[in-house]
XYZ file of C-alpha atoms in Angstrom:
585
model
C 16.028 -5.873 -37.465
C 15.490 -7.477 -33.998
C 16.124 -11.010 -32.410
C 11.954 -10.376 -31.049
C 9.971 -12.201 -33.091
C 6.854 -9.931 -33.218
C 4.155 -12.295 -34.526
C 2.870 -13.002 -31.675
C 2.975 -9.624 -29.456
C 0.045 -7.334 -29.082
C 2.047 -4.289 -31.283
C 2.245 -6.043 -34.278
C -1.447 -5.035 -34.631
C -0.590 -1.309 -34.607
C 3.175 -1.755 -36.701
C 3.199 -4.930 -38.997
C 2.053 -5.346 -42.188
C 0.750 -2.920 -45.158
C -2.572 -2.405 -43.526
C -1.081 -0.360 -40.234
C 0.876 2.107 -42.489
C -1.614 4.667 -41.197
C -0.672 3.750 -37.540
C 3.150 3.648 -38.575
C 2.457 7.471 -39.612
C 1.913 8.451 -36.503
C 5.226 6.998 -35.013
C 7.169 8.553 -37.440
C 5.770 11.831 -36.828
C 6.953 11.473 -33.096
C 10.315 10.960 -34.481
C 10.486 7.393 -34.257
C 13.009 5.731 -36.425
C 11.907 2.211 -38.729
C 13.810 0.527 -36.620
C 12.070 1.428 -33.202
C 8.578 0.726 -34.818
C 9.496 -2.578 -35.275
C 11.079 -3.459 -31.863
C 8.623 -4.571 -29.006
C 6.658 -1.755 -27.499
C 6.773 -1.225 -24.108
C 5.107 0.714 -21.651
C 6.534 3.298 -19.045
C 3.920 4.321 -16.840
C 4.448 6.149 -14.119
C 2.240 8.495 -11.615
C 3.756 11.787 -11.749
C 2.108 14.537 -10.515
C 2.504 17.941 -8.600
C 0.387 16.462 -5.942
C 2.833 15.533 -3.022
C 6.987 14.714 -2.759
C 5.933 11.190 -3.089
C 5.461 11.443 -6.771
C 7.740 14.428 -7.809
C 10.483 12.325 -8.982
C 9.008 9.655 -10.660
C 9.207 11.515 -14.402
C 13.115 11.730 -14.474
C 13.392 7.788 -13.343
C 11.144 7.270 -16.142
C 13.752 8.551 -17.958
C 16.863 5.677 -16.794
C 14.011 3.336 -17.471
C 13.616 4.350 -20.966
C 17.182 4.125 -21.422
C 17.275 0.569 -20.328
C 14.550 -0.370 -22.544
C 16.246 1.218 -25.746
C 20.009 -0.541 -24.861
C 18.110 -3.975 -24.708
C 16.429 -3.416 -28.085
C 12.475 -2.406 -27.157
C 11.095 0.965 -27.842
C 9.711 2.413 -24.522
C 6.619 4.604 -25.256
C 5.931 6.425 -21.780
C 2.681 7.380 -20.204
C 1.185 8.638 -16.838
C -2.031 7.912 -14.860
C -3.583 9.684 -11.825
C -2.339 9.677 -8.075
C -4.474 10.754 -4.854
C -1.848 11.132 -2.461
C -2.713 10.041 1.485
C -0.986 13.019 3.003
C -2.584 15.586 1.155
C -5.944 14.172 1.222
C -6.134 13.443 5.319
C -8.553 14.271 7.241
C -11.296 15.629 5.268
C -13.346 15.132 1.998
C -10.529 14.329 -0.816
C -9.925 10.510 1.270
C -12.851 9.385 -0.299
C -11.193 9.583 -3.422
C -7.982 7.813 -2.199
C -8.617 4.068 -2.706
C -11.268 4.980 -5.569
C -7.999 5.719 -7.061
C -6.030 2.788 -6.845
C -9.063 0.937 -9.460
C -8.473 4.182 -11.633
C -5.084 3.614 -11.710
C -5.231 -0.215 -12.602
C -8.085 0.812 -15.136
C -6.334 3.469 -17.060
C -2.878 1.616 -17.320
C -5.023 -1.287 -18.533
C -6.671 1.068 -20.998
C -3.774 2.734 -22.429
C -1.924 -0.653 -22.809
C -5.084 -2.373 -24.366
C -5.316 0.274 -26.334
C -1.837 0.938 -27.933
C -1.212 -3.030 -28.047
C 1.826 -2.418 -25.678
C 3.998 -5.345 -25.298
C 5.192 -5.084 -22.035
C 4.884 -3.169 -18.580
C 7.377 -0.956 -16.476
C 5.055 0.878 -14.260
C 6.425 3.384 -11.631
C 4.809 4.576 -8.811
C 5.686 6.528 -4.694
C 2.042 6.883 -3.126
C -0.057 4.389 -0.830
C -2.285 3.526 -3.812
C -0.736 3.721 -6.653
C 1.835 0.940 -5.992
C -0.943 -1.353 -5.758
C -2.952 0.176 -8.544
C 0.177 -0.253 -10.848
C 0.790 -3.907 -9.595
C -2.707 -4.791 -10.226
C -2.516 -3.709 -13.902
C 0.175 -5.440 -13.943
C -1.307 -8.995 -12.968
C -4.557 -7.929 -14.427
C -2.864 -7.440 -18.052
C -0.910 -10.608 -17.527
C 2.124 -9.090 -19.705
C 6.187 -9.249 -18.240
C 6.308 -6.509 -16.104
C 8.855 -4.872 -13.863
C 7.652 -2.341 -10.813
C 9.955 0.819 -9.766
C 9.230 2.365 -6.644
C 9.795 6.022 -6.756
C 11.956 5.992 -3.078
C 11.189 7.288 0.577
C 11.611 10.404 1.768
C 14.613 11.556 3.807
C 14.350 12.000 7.389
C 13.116 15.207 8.918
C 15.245 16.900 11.493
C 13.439 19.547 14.016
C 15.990 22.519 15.135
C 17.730 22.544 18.150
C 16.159 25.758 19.752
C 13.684 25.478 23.360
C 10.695 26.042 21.418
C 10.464 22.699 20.244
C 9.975 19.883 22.702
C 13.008 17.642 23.475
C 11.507 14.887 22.268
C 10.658 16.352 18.688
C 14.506 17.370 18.965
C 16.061 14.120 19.627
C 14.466 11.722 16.990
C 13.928 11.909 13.008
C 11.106 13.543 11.658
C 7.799 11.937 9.604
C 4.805 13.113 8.405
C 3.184 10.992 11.079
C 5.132 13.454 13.722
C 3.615 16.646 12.250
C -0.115 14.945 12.389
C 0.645 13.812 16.011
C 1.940 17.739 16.504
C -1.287 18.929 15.932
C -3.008 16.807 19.152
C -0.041 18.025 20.897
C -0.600 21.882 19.611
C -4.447 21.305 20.305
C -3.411 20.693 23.576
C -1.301 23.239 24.732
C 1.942 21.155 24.467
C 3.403 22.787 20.974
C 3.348 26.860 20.389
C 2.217 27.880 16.896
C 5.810 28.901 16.143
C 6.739 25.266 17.155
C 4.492 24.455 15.259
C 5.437 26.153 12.075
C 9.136 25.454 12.495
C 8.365 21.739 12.473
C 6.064 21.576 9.242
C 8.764 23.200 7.306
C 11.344 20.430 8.513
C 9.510 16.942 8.897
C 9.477 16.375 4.678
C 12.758 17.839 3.502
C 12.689 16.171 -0.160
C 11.214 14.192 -2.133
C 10.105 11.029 -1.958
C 6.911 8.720 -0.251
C 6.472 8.743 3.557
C 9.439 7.798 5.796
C 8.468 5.080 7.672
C 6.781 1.785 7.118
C 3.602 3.414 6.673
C 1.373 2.037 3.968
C 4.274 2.995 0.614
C 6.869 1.692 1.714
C 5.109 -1.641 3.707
C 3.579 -1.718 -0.286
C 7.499 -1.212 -1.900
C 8.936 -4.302 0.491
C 5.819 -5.861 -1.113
C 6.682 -5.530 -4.846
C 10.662 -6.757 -3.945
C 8.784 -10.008 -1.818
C 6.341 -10.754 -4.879
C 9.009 -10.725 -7.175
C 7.418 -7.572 -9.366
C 10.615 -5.350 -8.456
C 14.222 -5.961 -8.670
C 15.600 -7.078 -5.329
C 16.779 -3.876 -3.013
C 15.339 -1.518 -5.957
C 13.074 -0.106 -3.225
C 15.379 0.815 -0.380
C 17.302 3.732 -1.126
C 15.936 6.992 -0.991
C 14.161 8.898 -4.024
C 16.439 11.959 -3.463
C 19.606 9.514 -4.662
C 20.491 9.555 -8.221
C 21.652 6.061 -8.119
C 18.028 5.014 -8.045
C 18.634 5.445 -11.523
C 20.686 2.761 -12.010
C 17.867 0.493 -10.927
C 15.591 2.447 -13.832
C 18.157 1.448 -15.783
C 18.379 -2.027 -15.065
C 14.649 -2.724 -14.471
C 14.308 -1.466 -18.536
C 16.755 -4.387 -19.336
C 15.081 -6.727 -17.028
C 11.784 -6.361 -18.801
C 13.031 -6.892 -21.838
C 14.709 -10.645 -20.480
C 10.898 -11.421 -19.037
C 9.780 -10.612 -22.640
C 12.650 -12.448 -24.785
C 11.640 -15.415 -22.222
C 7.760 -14.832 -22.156
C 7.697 -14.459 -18.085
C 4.936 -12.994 -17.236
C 3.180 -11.305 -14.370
C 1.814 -14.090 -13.266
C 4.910 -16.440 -13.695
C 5.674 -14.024 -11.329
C 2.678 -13.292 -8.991
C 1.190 -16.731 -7.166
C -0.103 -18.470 -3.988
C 3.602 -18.574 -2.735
C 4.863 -15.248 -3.912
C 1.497 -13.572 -2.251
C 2.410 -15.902 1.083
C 6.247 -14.093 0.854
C 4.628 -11.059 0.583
C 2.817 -11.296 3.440
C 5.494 -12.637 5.356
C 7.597 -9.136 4.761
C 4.601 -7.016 5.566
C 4.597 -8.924 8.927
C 7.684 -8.868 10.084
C 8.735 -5.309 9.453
C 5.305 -4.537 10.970
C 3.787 -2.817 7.855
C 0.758 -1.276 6.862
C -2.161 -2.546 8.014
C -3.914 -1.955 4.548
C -1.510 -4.773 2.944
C -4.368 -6.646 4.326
C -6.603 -4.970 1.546
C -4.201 -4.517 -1.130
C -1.913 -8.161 -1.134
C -6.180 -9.618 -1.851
C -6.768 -6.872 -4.620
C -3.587 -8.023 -6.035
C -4.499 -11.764 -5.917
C -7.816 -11.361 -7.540
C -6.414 -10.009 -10.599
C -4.665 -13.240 -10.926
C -7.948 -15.346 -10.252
C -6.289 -16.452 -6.893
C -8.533 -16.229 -3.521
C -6.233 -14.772 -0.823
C -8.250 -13.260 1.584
C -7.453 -10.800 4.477
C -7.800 -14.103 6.561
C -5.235 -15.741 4.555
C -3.430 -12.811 5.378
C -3.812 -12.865 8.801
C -2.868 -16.420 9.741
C 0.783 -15.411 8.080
C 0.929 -12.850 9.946
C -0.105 -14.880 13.105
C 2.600 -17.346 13.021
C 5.465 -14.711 11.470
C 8.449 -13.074 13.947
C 8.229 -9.217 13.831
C 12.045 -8.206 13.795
C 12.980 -5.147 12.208
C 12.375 -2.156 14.008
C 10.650 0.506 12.270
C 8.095 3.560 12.648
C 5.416 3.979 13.608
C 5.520 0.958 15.728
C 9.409 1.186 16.265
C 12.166 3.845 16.093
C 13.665 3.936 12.300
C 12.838 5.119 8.640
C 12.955 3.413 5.062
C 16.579 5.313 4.956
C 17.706 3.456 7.715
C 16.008 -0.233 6.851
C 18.016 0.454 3.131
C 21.568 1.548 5.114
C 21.305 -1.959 6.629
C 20.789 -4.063 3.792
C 16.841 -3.608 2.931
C 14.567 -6.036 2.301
C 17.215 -8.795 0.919
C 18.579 -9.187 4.369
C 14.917 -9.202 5.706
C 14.099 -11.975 3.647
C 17.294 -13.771 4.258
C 15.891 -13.873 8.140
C 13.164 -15.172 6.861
C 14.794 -18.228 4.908
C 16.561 -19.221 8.190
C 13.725 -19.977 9.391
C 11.796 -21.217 6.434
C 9.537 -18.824 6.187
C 10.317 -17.952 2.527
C 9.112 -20.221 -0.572
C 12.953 -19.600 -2.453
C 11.233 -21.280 -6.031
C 9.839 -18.089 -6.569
C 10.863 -16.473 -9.880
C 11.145 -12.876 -9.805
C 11.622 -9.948 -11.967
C 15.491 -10.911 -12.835
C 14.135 -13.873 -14.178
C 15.706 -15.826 -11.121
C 13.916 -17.115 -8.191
C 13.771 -15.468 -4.718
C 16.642 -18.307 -3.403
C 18.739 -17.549 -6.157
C 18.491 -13.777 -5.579
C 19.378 -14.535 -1.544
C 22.094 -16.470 -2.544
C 23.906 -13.489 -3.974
C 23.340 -11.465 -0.321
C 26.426 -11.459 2.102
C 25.026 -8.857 4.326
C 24.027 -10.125 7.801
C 21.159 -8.300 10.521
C 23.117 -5.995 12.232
C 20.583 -5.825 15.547
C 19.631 -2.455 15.188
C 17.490 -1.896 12.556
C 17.050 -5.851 11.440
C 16.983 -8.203 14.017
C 18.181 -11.547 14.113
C 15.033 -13.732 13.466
C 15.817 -15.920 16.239
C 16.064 -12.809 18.662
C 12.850 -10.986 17.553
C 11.129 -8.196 18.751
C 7.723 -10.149 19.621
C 7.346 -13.451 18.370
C 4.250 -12.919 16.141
C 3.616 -10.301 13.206
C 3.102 -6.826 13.471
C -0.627 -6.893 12.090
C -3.102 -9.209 13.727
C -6.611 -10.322 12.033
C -9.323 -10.009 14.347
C -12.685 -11.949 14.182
C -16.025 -12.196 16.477
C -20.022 -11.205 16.832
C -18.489 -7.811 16.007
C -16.562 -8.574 12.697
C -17.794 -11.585 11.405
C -15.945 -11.008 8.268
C -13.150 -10.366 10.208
C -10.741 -6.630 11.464
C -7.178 -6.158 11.355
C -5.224 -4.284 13.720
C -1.521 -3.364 14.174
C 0.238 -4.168 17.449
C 3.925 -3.636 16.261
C 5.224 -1.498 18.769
C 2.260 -2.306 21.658
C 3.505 -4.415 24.661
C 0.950 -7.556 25.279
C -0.341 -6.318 28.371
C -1.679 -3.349 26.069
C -3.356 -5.578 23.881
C -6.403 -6.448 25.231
C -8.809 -3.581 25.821
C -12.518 -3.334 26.832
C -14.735 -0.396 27.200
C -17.816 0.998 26.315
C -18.527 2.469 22.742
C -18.597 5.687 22.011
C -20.638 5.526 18.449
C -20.300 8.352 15.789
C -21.527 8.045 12.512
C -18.134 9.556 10.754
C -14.866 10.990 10.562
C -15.841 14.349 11.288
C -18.004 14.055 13.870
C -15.220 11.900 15.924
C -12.488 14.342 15.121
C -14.690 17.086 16.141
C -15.142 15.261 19.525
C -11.237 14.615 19.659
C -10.491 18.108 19.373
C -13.047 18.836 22.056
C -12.006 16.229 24.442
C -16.008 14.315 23.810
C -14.927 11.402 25.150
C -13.590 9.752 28.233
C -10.690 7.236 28.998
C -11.401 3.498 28.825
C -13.957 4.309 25.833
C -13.773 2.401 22.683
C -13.962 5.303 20.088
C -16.173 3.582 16.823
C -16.562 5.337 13.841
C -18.883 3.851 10.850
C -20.092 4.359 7.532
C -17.002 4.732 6.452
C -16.432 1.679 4.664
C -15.961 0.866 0.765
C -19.482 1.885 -0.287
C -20.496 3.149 2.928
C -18.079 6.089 2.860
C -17.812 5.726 0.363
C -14.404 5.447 -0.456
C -12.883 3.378 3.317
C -11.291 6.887 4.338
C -8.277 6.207 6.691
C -8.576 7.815 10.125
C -4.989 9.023 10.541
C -6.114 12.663 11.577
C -8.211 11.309 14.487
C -5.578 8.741 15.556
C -2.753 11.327 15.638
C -4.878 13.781 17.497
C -5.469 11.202 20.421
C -1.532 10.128 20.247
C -0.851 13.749 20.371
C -3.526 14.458 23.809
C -1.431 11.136 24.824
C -4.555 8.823 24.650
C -3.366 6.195 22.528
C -2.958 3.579 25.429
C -6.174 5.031 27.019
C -8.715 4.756 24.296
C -8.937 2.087 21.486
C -10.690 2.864 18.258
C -12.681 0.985 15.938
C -13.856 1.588 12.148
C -15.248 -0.063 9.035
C -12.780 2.609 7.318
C -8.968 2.142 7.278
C -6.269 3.733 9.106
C -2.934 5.339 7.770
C 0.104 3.130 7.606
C 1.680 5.531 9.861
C -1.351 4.805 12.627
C -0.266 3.505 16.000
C -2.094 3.061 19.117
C -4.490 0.309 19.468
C -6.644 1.112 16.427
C -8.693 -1.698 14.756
C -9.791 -1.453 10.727
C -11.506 -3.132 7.824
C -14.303 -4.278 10.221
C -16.525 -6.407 8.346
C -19.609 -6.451 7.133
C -19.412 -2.710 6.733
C -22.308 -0.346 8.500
C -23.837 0.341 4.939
C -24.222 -3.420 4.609
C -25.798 -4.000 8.163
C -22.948 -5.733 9.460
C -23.041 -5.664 13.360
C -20.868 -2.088 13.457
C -24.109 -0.388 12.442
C -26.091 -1.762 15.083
C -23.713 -0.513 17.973
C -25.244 2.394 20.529
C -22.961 4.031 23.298
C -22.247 2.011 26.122
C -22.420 -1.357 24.599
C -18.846 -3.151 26.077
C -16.257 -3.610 23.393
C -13.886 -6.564 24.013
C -10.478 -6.141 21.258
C -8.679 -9.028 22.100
C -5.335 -9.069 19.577
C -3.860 -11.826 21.721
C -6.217 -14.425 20.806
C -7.489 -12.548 17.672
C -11.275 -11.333 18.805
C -13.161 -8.467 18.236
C -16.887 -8.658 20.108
C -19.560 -6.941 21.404
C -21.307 -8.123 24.796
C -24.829 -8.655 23.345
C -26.471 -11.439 22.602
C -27.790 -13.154 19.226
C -31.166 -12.417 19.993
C -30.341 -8.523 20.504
C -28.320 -8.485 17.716
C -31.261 -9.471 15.604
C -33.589 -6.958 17.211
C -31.373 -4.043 16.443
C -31.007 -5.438 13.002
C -34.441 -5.723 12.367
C -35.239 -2.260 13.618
C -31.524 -0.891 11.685
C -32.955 2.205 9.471
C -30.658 1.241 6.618
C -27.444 2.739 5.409
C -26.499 6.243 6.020
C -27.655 8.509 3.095
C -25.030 9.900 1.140
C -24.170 12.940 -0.486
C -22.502 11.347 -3.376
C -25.355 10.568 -5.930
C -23.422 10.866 -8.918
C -19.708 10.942 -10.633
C -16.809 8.551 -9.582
C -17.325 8.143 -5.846
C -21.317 6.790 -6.455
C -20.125 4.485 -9.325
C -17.221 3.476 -7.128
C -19.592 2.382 -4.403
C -21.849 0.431 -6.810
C -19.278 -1.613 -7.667
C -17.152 -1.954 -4.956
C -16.871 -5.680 -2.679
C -16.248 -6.557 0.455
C -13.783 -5.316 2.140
C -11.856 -8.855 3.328
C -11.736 -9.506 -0.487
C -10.147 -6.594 -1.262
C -12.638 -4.292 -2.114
C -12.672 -4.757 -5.656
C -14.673 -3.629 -7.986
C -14.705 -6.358 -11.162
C -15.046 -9.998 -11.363
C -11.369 -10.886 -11.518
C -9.400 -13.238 -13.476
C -11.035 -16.433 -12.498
C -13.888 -14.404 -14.722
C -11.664 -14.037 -18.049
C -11.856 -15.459 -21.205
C -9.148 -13.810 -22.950
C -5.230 -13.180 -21.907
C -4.382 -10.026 -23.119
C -0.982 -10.822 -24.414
C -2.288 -13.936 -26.864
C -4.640 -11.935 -28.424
């Protein structure tokens, strides 16, 4: 019935032979014809929900992927999972949950493909942690795999009426504009009409943030680690043609599974280094620094958020894009998208080109079929960048001795070095609260702990409290630091992921106001003018972490299992631990 020779795939255990007629039962009674039960099986999975625009059109691409499958001869048998969405949960409680999620994600797509024998993996996804999540499975599971990005957002426009500052007037809207509106509203710049007129304006379809905040720095990603179809990520979720690449990324599964490439054929050292590379350059997310490890450990590989870092140390920062810069996904994709950034990158040799991807060819092959050029605007040459280093810079010192990131896309050098005194609070409230209130002073360093992995638990991102002091313009008078993460759509000079966490006595916890802060992103140092000796004193008198409210459910086992934070904060052993592959079974 079909050229797939299904002895050796996980579904023959639920369709083959006399013994699964039970199992066959239930296919047929979802309408399934003998022929489909006896194709491959593959898995759609996407993370619809109701939840945000970023994942509101991720059911009806489901749909052109389905349609690929069936023309190439597999039988696509879809399926969702959860999403936490970023936006909605900022600023308060529900961002605990928010990287908790991305393990649920990888978890339950592992489940439901372990436990329906699936034979292969076309996982969709829009948010900040469900791209990861669904690329994790992906390596995790080991099976061919193709990742769809569920599009950006378009670009928000603010009406032209005297209400609304000139400033709002004149430049495309984000989500990141309405958070900064609030510290602007707070103080006294923005009516509450203003206001209101804006929020209805700055997210005018659907689709995941607008600018390279953490989705789409995490949707360059899956093109640069060869998990997506090459430009499948650029063009807005609101197009229909995005379709066509549902379509095509259902055929290209099948060619990964009629040649056994797998997802890690696909994800290695060199394709993680690529990765990194794009994040750096379009001066992305500073929690690709988290995720690009997560993503490695699946595969049993140890890159670290140092490995990370010294990419992004030696990597040109050339396309120009928010927060940092002025443009939006929409714009990135009218100019060519990430092919053309990675073509910069090969001019320099910056790109490993024996990378196979999710065509089945390798990233030089894919290149080779680009004729677009930078145009200077949105993509700069690479030999006339807009700094000379990446866009995210790892920090280390007697402050993070596990090491920080911070992003400086968009921060002249003179702005990059900053000391001041600390102004300690022990979370996210309590430093918003002071925001809001103006408790604090210029030329402060603004820390917030215990709001790491398991101290938060759940490494909340701070973009509420960074937007409010953008908003007061602060952001080049204050720096901030946290053991928590900030947004993708962050700016100012805002350092994350320090390491060891508070709740593990890392130096963070041991900080009192006044103690001088020295964030030097030119030479990669964060420290803390104390001495060893003091350090140990304060550690030896530390109380211990911060009690916590959440003694039971999801969050507590979350923060029992989770790991440091430069590894990735992942919760399982990883597949240098395995002793199975899934797909030989």
């Amino acid at each position: 019935m079909t050229k797939f020779d299904k002895t050796k795939l996980p579904s023959r255990y639920v369709t083959e032979g006399p013994a699964r007629a039970p199992h066959r039962s239930y296919y047929y009674a979802m309408g399934m014809t003998e022929e489909e039960i006896h194709q491959p099986l593959v898995g759609v999975a996407t993370c619809w929900n109701e939840a945000a625009p970023c994942n509101i059109a991720l059911s009806r691409q489901a749909q052109a992927v389905k349609g690929g499958v069936k023309e190439a001869h597999g039988t696509p048998r879809e399926f969702t999972t959860i999403t936490v969405t970023d936006g909605i949960a900022m600023g308060h409680e529900g961002m605990r949950s928010s990287l908790a999620s991305r393990e649920a994600i990888a978890d339950t797509v592992e489940l439901t493909m372990r436990g329906h024998c699936y034979d292969a993996l076309v996982g969709l996804a829009g948010c900040d942690k469900s791209l990861p999540g669904m690329m994790m499975a992906m390596v995790r599971l080991n099976v061919p795999s193709v990742f769809v990005y569920g599009g950006s957002i378009l670009p928000g426009k603010a009406p032209q009426v005297d209400e609304i500052p000139e400033d709002f007037r004149s430049r495309d809207l984000t989500v990141q504009d309405m958070f900064e509106a609030v510290g602007r509203h707070q103080n006294k710049e923005l009516s509450d009409k203003a206001l209101a007129m804006l929020e209805r304006v700055a997210c005018p379809s659907a689709g995941a943030c607008g600018g390279q905040f953490t989705a789409n720095t995490m949707a360059c990603v899956s093109e640069a680690i060869g998990l997506a179809l090459m430009n499948s990520s650029g063009m807005p979720a609101p197009y229909e043609s995005r379709d066509q690449y549902g379509e095509a990324s259902g055929h290209a599964v099948m060619h990964l599974l009629d040649k056994n490439i797998r997802a890690r054929d696909v994800v290695t050292q060199k394709s993680l280094e690529n990765a990194a590379r794009v994040v750096a350059c379009t001066g992305g997310s500073t929690n690709a620094g988290l995720h690009l490890p997560a993503i490695a450990h699946e595969a049993g590989i140890d890159f670290f958020l140092d490995d990370v870092c010294e990419i992004f140390r030696d990597t040109p920062y050339f396309v120009d894009l928010k927060p940092g810069g002025q443009y939006v996904a929409k714009d990135l994709f009218d100019a060519g998208g990430i092919p053309v950034v990675m073509k910069e990158l090969r001019k320099a040799g910056l790109i490993h080109e024996d990378c196979v991807t999710a065509s089945g060819r390798s990233i030089g092959e894919e290149l080779d079929r680009i004729d677009r050029e930078a145009d200077g605007r949105v993509i700069y040459p690479i030999d006339k960048p807009i700094t000379k280093t990446g866009g995210v810079v790892g920090l280390k010192g007697n402050l993070a001795p596990a090491g920080a990131i911070v992003k400086v896309a968009g921060i002249a050098a003179e702005n990059q070095v900053f000391t001041g005194p600390a102004r300690v609070f022990e979370c996210e409230e309590d430093a918003f609260a002071a925001v809001q209130n103006r408790g604090y002073e210029e030329g402060e360093v603004i820390v917030i702990r215990n709001e790491g992995p398991a101290g938060g638990p759940g490494m909340r991102e701070m973009l509420a409290t960074t937007a409010a002091l953008s908003g007061q313009g602060m952001g080049k008078k204050v720096a901030l630091i946290t053991d928590g993460r900030f947004s993708g759509a962050t700016r100012g000079f805002c350092v994350g992921h320090v390491g060891p966490e508070a709740a593990h006595g890392g130096p963070i916890a041991l900080l009192k106001n006044g103690d001088m802060i020295t964030i030097d992103a030119i030479k990669g140092a964060l420290s803390v003018d104390l001495s060893e000796e003091e350090l140990a004193k304060r550690k030896e008198a530390w109380g211990g972490p911060r009690e916590t409210m959440y003694a039971s459910g999801a969050l507590w086992k979350y923060a029992q299992l989770v790991g440091e934070t430069y590894k990735g904060a992942v919760t399982h052993p990883g597949g240098k631990a395995e002793r199975h592959v899934y797909m030989d079974i």
